[in-house]
Short mmCIF file of C-alpha atoms in Angstrom, two decimals:
data_model
loop_
_atom_site.label_atom_id
_atom_site.label_comp_id
_atom_site.label_asym_id
_atom_site.label_seq_id
_atom_site.Cartn_x
_atom_site.Cartn_y
_atom_site.Cartn_z
CA MET A 1 0.00 0.00 0.00
CA ASP A 2 1.50 3.32 -1.03
CA LEU A 3 1.27 6.61 0.86
CA SER A 4 -1.82 7.91 -0.97
CA ASP A 5 -3.67 4.63 -0.21
CA LYS A 6 -2.76 4.97 3.48
CA VAL A 7 -3.99 8.58 3.53
CA SER A 8 -7.26 7.55 1.82
CA GLN A 9 -7.76 4.72 4.30
CA LEU A 10 -7.08 7.08 7.22
CA CYS A 11 -9.60 9.60 5.84
CA LEU A 12 -12.23 6.84 5.57
CA GLU A 13 -11.54 5.79 9.17
CA VAL A 14 -11.95 9.40 10.35
CA GLU A 15 -15.21 9.78 8.40
CA SER A 16 -16.59 6.52 9.77
CA SER A 17 -15.65 7.54 13.32
CA ASP A 18 -17.65 10.77 12.92
CA LYS A 19 -20.79 9.17 14.31
CA GLN A 20 -24.15 10.85 14.11
CA GLY A 21 -25.75 8.81 16.90
CA LYS A 22 -25.27 9.05 20.61
CA ARG A 23 -22.20 7.71 22.37
CA GLU A 24 -22.80 4.19 23.69
CA GLU A 25 -20.16 4.01 26.46
CA TYR A 26 -21.70 6.53 28.86
CA LEU A 27 -22.32 5.94 32.56
CA GLY A 28 -25.72 4.68 33.61
CA TRP A 29 -27.60 6.69 36.25
CA ARG A 30 -26.85 4.30 39.11
CA ASP A 31 -23.11 4.11 38.37
CA TYR A 32 -23.09 7.90 38.11
CA PHE A 33 -24.76 8.41 41.49
CA MET A 34 -22.68 5.78 43.27
CA ALA A 35 -19.52 7.23 41.72
CA THR A 36 -20.60 10.65 42.99
CA ALA A 37 -20.90 9.21 46.50
CA PHE A 38 -17.42 7.69 46.19
CA LEU A 39 -16.00 10.97 44.85
CA ALA A 40 -17.50 12.82 47.83
CA ALA A 41 -15.82 10.27 50.14
CA LYS A 42 -12.45 11.49 48.85
CA ARG A 43 -13.06 14.68 50.90
CA SER A 44 -13.17 12.76 54.19
CA LYS A 45 -10.18 13.11 56.49
CA ASP A 46 -11.10 10.03 58.52
CA PRO A 47 -8.10 7.66 58.50
CA ALA A 48 -10.25 4.52 58.92
CA TYR A 49 -13.42 5.10 56.86
CA GLN A 50 -14.00 7.43 53.96
CA VAL A 51 -17.71 7.28 53.21
CA GLY A 52 -19.74 9.41 50.83
CA ALA A 53 -23.45 9.72 50.14
CA CYS A 54 -25.51 11.12 47.28
CA VAL A 55 -29.25 11.89 47.55
CA VAL A 56 -31.21 11.76 44.29
CA ASN A 57 -34.81 12.69 43.56
CA ASN A 58 -37.18 10.78 41.27
CA GLU A 59 -36.15 13.00 38.34
CA ASN A 60 -32.53 11.75 38.61
CA LYS A 61 -31.36 15.09 40.00
CA ILE A 62 -28.81 15.18 42.79
CA VAL A 63 -30.29 17.08 45.72
CA GLY A 64 -27.62 16.45 48.36
CA ILE A 65 -24.06 15.18 48.75
CA GLY A 66 -22.07 14.49 51.89
CA TYR A 67 -19.11 12.70 53.39
CA ASN A 68 -18.08 11.79 56.93
CA GLY A 69 -16.32 14.59 58.77
CA MET A 70 -16.36 16.94 61.72
CA PRO A 71 -19.26 19.35 62.25
CA LEU A 72 -19.00 22.89 60.93
CA GLY A 73 -16.77 24.99 63.14
CA CYS A 74 -15.03 21.96 64.67
CA SER A 75 -11.51 21.87 63.28
CA ASP A 76 -10.33 18.59 61.78
CA ASP A 77 -7.06 19.23 63.60
CA ASP A 78 -8.57 19.86 67.05
CA PHE A 79 -10.91 16.86 67.34
CA PRO A 80 -9.90 13.18 67.57
CA TRP A 81 -9.90 10.67 64.72
CA GLY A 82 -9.14 7.59 66.84
CA LYS A 83 -11.59 4.75 67.54
CA ASN A 84 -10.03 2.63 70.27
CA THR A 85 -9.02 5.26 72.81
CA PRO A 86 -8.58 5.05 76.60
CA SER A 87 -10.98 7.95 77.13
CA PRO A 88 -14.42 7.99 75.47
CA LEU A 89 -14.00 11.73 74.91
CA ASP A 90 -11.05 11.00 72.62
CA ASN A 91 -13.13 8.70 70.39
CA LYS A 92 -14.15 10.09 67.00
CA HIS A 93 -17.61 8.49 67.24
CA LEU A 94 -18.73 11.22 69.62
CA TYR A 95 -17.89 13.92 67.07
CA VAL A 96 -17.93 12.76 63.44
CA CYS A 97 -20.99 13.46 61.29
CA HIS A 98 -21.70 10.54 58.96
CA ALA A 99 -22.00 10.95 55.20
CA GLU A 100 -25.74 10.23 55.17
CA MET A 101 -26.43 12.93 57.74
CA ASN A 102 -24.33 15.45 55.83
CA ALA A 103 -25.95 14.61 52.49
CA ILE A 104 -29.42 15.11 53.97
CA LEU A 105 -28.47 18.32 55.79
CA ASN A 106 -26.61 19.65 52.73
CA LYS A 107 -29.69 19.28 50.56
CA ASN A 108 -30.32 21.92 47.92
CA SER A 109 -34.10 21.46 47.86
CA ALA A 110 -37.00 21.92 50.27
CA ASP A 111 -36.89 18.31 51.40
CA VAL A 112 -35.66 14.86 50.44
CA ARG A 113 -39.00 13.06 50.77
CA ASP A 114 -39.32 10.13 48.32
CA CYS A 115 -35.64 10.41 47.33
CA THR A 116 -33.03 7.66 47.05
CA ILE A 117 -29.70 7.76 48.87
CA TYR A 118 -26.58 6.15 47.42
CA VAL A 119 -23.94 5.38 50.01
CA GLY A 120 -20.66 3.46 50.06
CA LEU A 121 -21.29 1.71 53.38
CA PHE A 122 -24.61 0.43 54.74
CA PRO A 123 -26.03 3.04 57.15
CA CYS A 124 -25.67 2.68 60.90
CA ASN A 125 -28.71 2.89 63.18
CA GLU A 126 -28.27 6.64 63.79
CA CYS A 127 -28.19 7.37 60.06
CA ALA A 128 -31.10 5.00 59.49
CA LYS A 129 -33.20 7.11 61.86
CA ILE A 130 -32.29 10.29 59.97
CA ILE A 131 -33.01 8.60 56.62
CA ILE A 132 -36.41 7.42 57.83
CA GLN A 133 -37.35 10.75 59.44
CA SER A 134 -36.34 12.69 56.29
CA GLY A 135 -38.70 10.62 54.12
CA ILE A 136 -36.06 8.95 51.94
CA LYS A 137 -37.69 5.86 50.39
CA GLU A 138 -34.69 3.83 49.18
CA VAL A 139 -31.10 3.12 50.27
CA ILE A 140 -28.62 1.79 47.72
CA TYR A 141 -25.29 0.80 49.23
CA MET A 142 -22.06 -0.86 48.06
CA SER A 143 -20.69 -2.54 51.18
CA ASP A 144 -22.41 -4.20 54.11
CA LYS A 145 -19.21 -5.23 55.85
CA ASN A 146 -20.73 -4.48 59.26
CA ALA A 147 -23.89 -6.53 58.61
CA SER A 148 -23.60 -8.53 61.84
CA LYS A 149 -23.07 -5.50 64.09
CA PRO A 150 -26.07 -4.55 66.23
CA THR A 151 -26.08 -1.05 64.70
CA ASN A 152 -26.65 -2.47 61.21
CA VAL A 153 -29.11 -5.12 62.36
CA ALA A 154 -31.10 -2.32 64.02
CA SER A 155 -30.95 -0.27 60.79
CA LYS A 156 -32.45 -3.11 58.78
CA ARG A 157 -35.10 -3.69 61.41
CA MET A 158 -36.11 0.00 61.28
CA PHE A 159 -36.00 0.14 57.46
CA ASP A 160 -38.21 -2.96 57.24
CA ALA A 161 -40.71 -1.55 59.76
CA SER A 162 -40.90 1.85 58.05
CA GLY A 163 -40.99 0.58 54.45
CA VAL A 164 -37.62 1.98 53.36
CA LYS A 165 -36.25 -0.29 50.62
CA TYR A 166 -32.55 -1.13 50.69
CA TRP A 167 -30.34 -3.18 48.43
CA GLN A 168 -26.71 -3.75 47.61
CA TYR A 169 -25.53 -2.26 44.35
CA LYS A 170 -23.32 -4.14 41.92
CA PRO A 171 -21.63 -1.60 39.62
CA GLN A 172 -21.68 -1.92 35.85
CA HIS A 173 -18.01 -0.84 35.70
CA ASP A 174 -15.13 -2.14 37.79
CA LYS A 175 -13.40 1.21 37.58
CA ILE A 176 -14.33 4.77 36.68
CA GLU A 177 -11.32 6.97 36.15
CA ILE A 178 -11.08 10.74 36.04
CA ASN A 179 -7.72 11.67 34.60
CA PHE A 180 -7.45 15.45 34.32
CA ALA A 181 -4.19 15.09 32.37
CA LYS A 182 -6.04 13.39 29.52
CA VAL A 183 -8.80 15.99 29.14
CA ASP A 184 -8.62 17.77 25.78
CA TRP A 185 -9.32 21.29 27.02
CA GLU A 186 -8.85 22.75 23.53
CA ALA A 187 -11.64 20.58 22.12
CA MET A 188 -13.93 21.63 24.97
CA SER A 189 -13.42 25.38 24.61
CA PRO A 190 -15.74 27.35 22.32
CA SER A 191 -14.29 28.18 18.91
CA LYS A 192 -13.25 31.76 18.33
#
């Protein structure tokens, strides 16, 4: 094949790659919302658990995002992050706000009634109470590693009694990568 044949073939490949239909490899809604919860978790400074949550309404609009961290005004440097401490007052559990609580409190709408919450870790009993009281109807979680703990057993008991559905999500993708170095900023900017 000579050079002009290679150029012609390359031009045909470019033309055929100029698709008129929609892109097929996009994220589904559930992967998108769970990925958003996991991205929020990246903000957590907790050395043991980084959990994120994403609240979504029935129109597939995100209405709240949160991650586990200290309350507003409580410095991450001044409060403890340890779990197994000699003094109960040095235990993070007395201070840290869980991702579910923050996502509900950080809402950008009037309420979260009838919404779905996506969360990396199955909610504890305290978060389950907040979820139920806020009117959220469904919990979609990735991990239930604490399933046998009384806090999680109590959560399931309360969800069952109040009619909140919950189920473990299996992602469609093993990995979702955001690589800012590979973004073609020139292609995204408006032409002059």
